[in-house]
Short mmCIF file of C-alpha atoms in Angstrom, two decimals:
data_model
loop_
_atom_site.label_atom_id
_atom_site.label_comp_id
_atom_site.label_asym_id
_atom_site.label_seq_id
_atom_site.Cartn_x
_atom_site.Cartn_y
_atom_site.Cartn_z
CA MET A 30 -15.30 -71.67 -4.34
CA LEU A 31 -15.96 -68.02 -3.56
CA ALA A 32 -13.61 -65.18 -4.49
CA GLY A 33 -13.55 -61.87 -2.66
CA TYR A 34 -11.93 -58.48 -3.24
CA ALA A 35 -11.21 -59.58 -6.80
CA GLY A 36 -11.29 -56.19 -8.49
CA ARG A 37 -9.18 -55.81 -11.60
CA ASN A 38 -7.53 -52.57 -10.54
CA ARG A 39 -6.60 -51.08 -7.20
CA ALA A 40 -9.32 -48.42 -7.29
CA ASP A 41 -12.08 -51.05 -7.59
CA VAL A 42 -10.54 -53.09 -4.76
CA GLU A 43 -10.21 -50.01 -2.55
CA ALA A 44 -13.87 -49.10 -3.17
CA HIS A 45 -14.97 -52.53 -1.92
CA ILE A 46 -12.56 -52.37 1.03
CA LEU A 47 -14.05 -49.04 2.08
CA GLU A 48 -17.57 -50.41 1.70
CA MET A 49 -16.82 -53.42 3.92
CA ARG A 50 -15.02 -51.33 6.53
CA ARG A 51 -18.08 -49.09 6.79
CA LEU A 52 -20.03 -52.25 7.60
CA GLY A 53 -17.51 -53.12 10.31
CA VAL A 54 -15.95 -56.02 8.41
CA PRO A 55 -12.16 -56.50 8.78
CA VAL A 56 -10.31 -56.90 5.48
CA PRO A 57 -8.02 -59.93 4.94
CA ALA A 58 -4.31 -59.21 4.62
CA GLU A 59 -3.92 -61.03 1.28
CA LEU A 60 -6.17 -60.03 -1.62
CA PRO A 61 -7.98 -61.42 -3.47
CA VAL A 62 -9.22 -63.96 -0.98
CA PHE A 63 -10.78 -67.37 -1.72
CA TYR A 64 -13.20 -69.28 0.49
CA ARG A 65 -14.35 -72.84 0.09
CA ALA A 66 -18.11 -73.33 0.33
CA MET A 67 -20.10 -76.47 1.02
CA PRO A 68 -21.64 -77.81 -2.23
CA CYS A 69 -24.95 -78.40 -0.42
CA LEU A 70 -25.41 -74.62 -0.22
CA LEU A 71 -25.86 -74.29 -3.98
CA THR A 72 -29.43 -73.89 -5.14
CA GLN A 73 -31.49 -72.79 -8.13
CA ALA A 74 -34.63 -72.40 -6.03
CA GLY A 75 -36.47 -69.12 -5.70
CA SER A 76 -35.55 -68.53 -2.07
CA VAL A 77 -32.44 -68.21 0.09
CA ASP A 78 -32.66 -69.50 3.66
CA VAL A 79 -30.89 -67.30 6.22
CA VAL A 80 -30.71 -67.19 10.02
CA GLY A 81 -31.74 -63.73 11.15
CA LEU A 82 -31.90 -60.75 8.84
CA ASP A 83 -28.38 -59.37 9.27
CA THR A 84 -27.26 -60.85 5.95
CA ARG A 85 -26.40 -59.32 2.59
CA PRO A 86 -26.75 -60.41 -1.05
CA GLU A 87 -23.87 -59.90 -3.49
CA VAL A 88 -24.27 -60.29 -7.25
CA GLU A 89 -21.36 -62.03 -8.98
CA PHE A 90 -20.53 -63.83 -12.18
CA VAL A 91 -20.03 -67.57 -11.80
CA LEU A 92 -17.68 -69.73 -13.85
CA LEU A 93 -18.28 -73.45 -14.34
CA SER A 94 -17.09 -76.21 -16.63
CA TRP A 95 -19.15 -78.94 -18.26
CA ASN A 96 -17.90 -81.58 -20.71
CA GLY A 97 -14.68 -79.69 -21.19
CA ARG A 98 -16.35 -76.36 -21.99
CA ARG A 99 -16.38 -73.28 -19.78
CA TYR A 100 -19.60 -71.36 -19.03
CA VAL A 101 -20.58 -68.17 -17.24
CA THR A 102 -23.76 -67.32 -15.37
CA VAL A 103 -24.90 -65.06 -12.53
CA GLY A 104 -25.07 -65.92 -8.84
CA ASN A 105 -25.69 -64.50 -5.39
CA ASP A 106 -23.02 -64.91 -2.73
CA GLN A 107 -25.23 -64.28 0.30
CA PHE A 108 -23.22 -63.78 3.49
CA ASP A 109 -23.91 -63.32 7.19
CA LEU A 110 -22.81 -59.79 8.08
CA ALA A 111 -22.99 -60.31 11.85
CA VAL A 112 -20.55 -63.22 11.66
CA GLU A 113 -18.23 -61.56 9.15
CA ARG A 114 -17.80 -58.56 11.45
CA HIS A 115 -15.89 -60.93 13.76
CA GLY A 116 -13.44 -61.73 10.95
CA TRP A 117 -14.92 -65.15 10.26
CA GLY A 118 -15.29 -64.75 6.50
CA GLU A 119 -15.36 -68.42 5.58
CA LYS A 120 -17.89 -69.23 8.31
CA SER A 121 -20.04 -66.28 7.22
CA LYS A 122 -20.12 -67.54 3.64
CA ASN A 123 -21.07 -71.05 4.70
CA LEU A 124 -24.09 -69.92 6.72
CA CYS A 125 -26.08 -68.86 3.65
CA GLN A 126 -27.31 -70.58 0.52
CA LYS A 127 -25.88 -69.56 -2.85
CA ILE A 128 -28.32 -69.00 -5.72
CA VAL A 129 -27.05 -69.77 -9.22
CA ALA A 130 -29.18 -68.96 -12.27
CA GLY A 131 -30.55 -71.78 -14.37
CA THR A 132 -29.11 -70.44 -17.63
CA ALA A 133 -25.46 -70.08 -18.64
CA TRP A 134 -23.54 -68.87 -21.69
CA PRO A 135 -20.41 -70.46 -23.15
CA VAL A 136 -17.50 -68.22 -22.25
CA ASP A 137 -16.26 -68.49 -25.84
CA ASP A 138 -19.44 -66.73 -27.00
CA VAL A 139 -18.78 -63.63 -24.89
CA ILE A 140 -15.03 -63.50 -24.29
CA LEU A 141 -14.37 -60.97 -27.08
CA HIS A 142 -16.74 -58.48 -25.41
CA TRP A 143 -16.36 -59.77 -21.85
CA ASP A 144 -15.69 -56.36 -20.33
CA ARG A 145 -19.01 -55.03 -21.63
CA LEU A 146 -21.11 -57.61 -19.79
CA VAL A 147 -23.04 -56.01 -16.91
CA LEU A 148 -23.93 -57.30 -13.44
CA GLU A 149 -26.98 -55.90 -11.68
CA LEU A 150 -28.80 -56.50 -8.41
CA TRP A 151 -32.30 -55.10 -7.89
CA SER A 152 -34.86 -55.14 -5.12
CA ASN A 153 -38.23 -54.32 -6.66
CA ASP A 154 -37.47 -51.02 -8.45
CA GLU A 155 -34.35 -50.18 -6.44
CA LEU A 156 -30.98 -50.70 -8.18
CA LEU A 157 -28.51 -51.87 -5.53
CA GLN A 158 -25.50 -52.92 -7.61
CA GLN A 159 -24.48 -52.32 -11.22
CA GLY A 160 -21.16 -52.58 -13.00
CA CYS A 161 -19.39 -53.97 -16.05
CA LEU A 162 -17.15 -57.01 -15.77
CA ASP A 163 -14.12 -54.84 -16.46
CA MET A 164 -14.30 -54.10 -12.72
CA LEU A 165 -13.41 -57.73 -11.88
CA LEU A 166 -10.56 -60.08 -12.74
CA GLU A 167 -10.84 -61.73 -16.13
CA PRO A 168 -11.73 -65.46 -16.16
CA ASP A 169 -8.22 -66.74 -16.85
CA ARG A 170 -6.60 -64.51 -14.23
CA LEU A 171 -9.28 -65.31 -11.67
CA LEU A 172 -8.93 -69.05 -12.21
CA GLU A 173 -5.15 -68.87 -12.03
CA ARG A 174 -5.23 -66.93 -8.77
CA ALA A 175 -7.70 -69.43 -7.31
CA ARG A 176 -5.50 -72.33 -8.42
CA CYS A 177 -2.33 -70.83 -6.97
CA GLN A 178 -3.75 -69.44 -3.72
CA ALA A 179 -6.38 -72.05 -2.89
CA SER A 180 -5.51 -75.17 -4.93
CA PHE A 181 -8.73 -74.71 -6.88
CA ASP A 182 -9.52 -77.49 -9.35
CA THR A 183 -10.27 -75.64 -12.58
CA GLY A 184 -11.72 -78.73 -14.24
CA GLY A 185 -15.31 -78.61 -13.11
CA ILE A 186 -16.09 -76.80 -9.86
CA LEU A 187 -18.03 -73.54 -9.64
CA LEU A 188 -16.11 -70.36 -8.93
CA PHE A 189 -17.88 -67.16 -7.80
CA SER A 190 -16.09 -64.05 -9.01
CA GLY A 191 -16.30 -61.69 -6.07
CA THR A 192 -18.66 -58.76 -6.21
CA ILE A 193 -18.76 -55.16 -7.41
CA PRO A 194 -19.22 -52.14 -5.11
CA ALA A 195 -22.77 -51.37 -4.03
CA LEU A 196 -24.64 -48.29 -5.23
CA ARG A 197 -26.67 -48.40 -2.03
CA PRO A 198 -27.08 -50.94 0.78
CA PRO A 199 -30.21 -53.08 0.83
CA GLY A 200 -32.90 -51.85 3.19
CA ALA A 201 -33.75 -53.86 6.28
CA ASP A 202 -37.21 -54.59 4.86
CA MET A 203 -36.00 -55.82 1.46
CA ARG A 204 -36.82 -59.48 0.84
CA ASN A 205 -37.33 -59.72 -2.95
CA PHE A 206 -34.27 -59.54 -5.18
CA CYS A 207 -33.47 -59.87 -8.86
CA MET A 208 -29.94 -60.43 -10.19
CA LYS A 209 -28.92 -60.09 -13.81
CA LEU A 210 -26.04 -60.70 -16.15
CA ARG A 211 -26.67 -58.53 -19.22
CA ASP A 212 -25.00 -58.80 -22.62
CA PRO A 213 -25.58 -55.46 -24.40
CA VAL A 214 -23.66 -56.61 -27.46
CA LEU A 215 -25.84 -59.64 -28.23
CA GLY A 216 -28.96 -58.13 -26.65
CA ARG A 217 -29.72 -60.78 -24.03
CA GLU A 218 -29.61 -61.31 -20.28
CA ILE A 219 -29.65 -64.00 -17.64
CA VAL A 220 -32.14 -63.20 -14.88
CA SER A 221 -32.72 -64.93 -11.55
CA GLN A 222 -35.21 -63.77 -8.91
CA PHE A 223 -35.21 -64.87 -5.29
CA VAL A 224 -36.52 -64.02 -1.85
CA LEU A 225 -34.82 -64.14 1.55
CA CYS A 226 -36.45 -66.47 4.04
CA ASP A 227 -35.43 -66.11 7.68
CA ILE A 228 -35.76 -69.60 9.18
CA SER A 229 -35.31 -68.26 12.73
CA GLY A 230 -38.94 -67.12 12.82
CA SER A 231 -38.95 -63.49 11.65
CA CYS A 232 -40.67 -64.66 8.48
CA SER A 233 -41.67 -67.89 6.85
CA ARG A 234 -41.88 -69.13 3.29
CA ARG A 235 -45.56 -68.23 3.31
CA ASP A 236 -44.69 -64.59 4.01
CA VAL A 237 -42.75 -63.97 0.80
CA VAL A 238 -43.70 -64.21 -2.82
CA VAL A 239 -41.23 -64.54 -5.70
CA PRO A 240 -41.92 -61.70 -8.19
CA ALA A 241 -43.46 -62.77 -11.50
#
């Protein structure tokens, strides 16, 4: 499941609302919003298939459960901007693959300094998004809102957190991306790199190279 407009305070939510309105995207009446996504869209590959290049990456934290324990990692909620401008948020989300990093941390290991964890999205040397997790709903509040609003099963399904405001929009020629979840307290990070691959013919898998 994918959360949206899930800022912890009104100022953070308003910043994202303004950002989306500038892109021509209508804002849902009830916030936060939750969209169901097809499980087949999840991938840990190094590329994200899209149709056309009018899509956007969004870095988010991702909650998941395994054997009764909760984990956090970083993911990309890619969406189709052209479709979302028509108000079809759920359809937009389900037109793009969702990258999830191959490493995760137990939530118990970071919960005491949760707000100091940092999300980042880069394209080569350009920083596109950066912000601490204090900008987004805490895990328990996020899960409870998802359960109440969207009947989310908190036992073992992935939940994307919603994103943080962008520092700058990605350029039309940007294909290589790197997303991070950094832990400055324990001095570690989860990193996942990916490329966009337009399957409609503007580029092919041979045209892009995942950064080393």
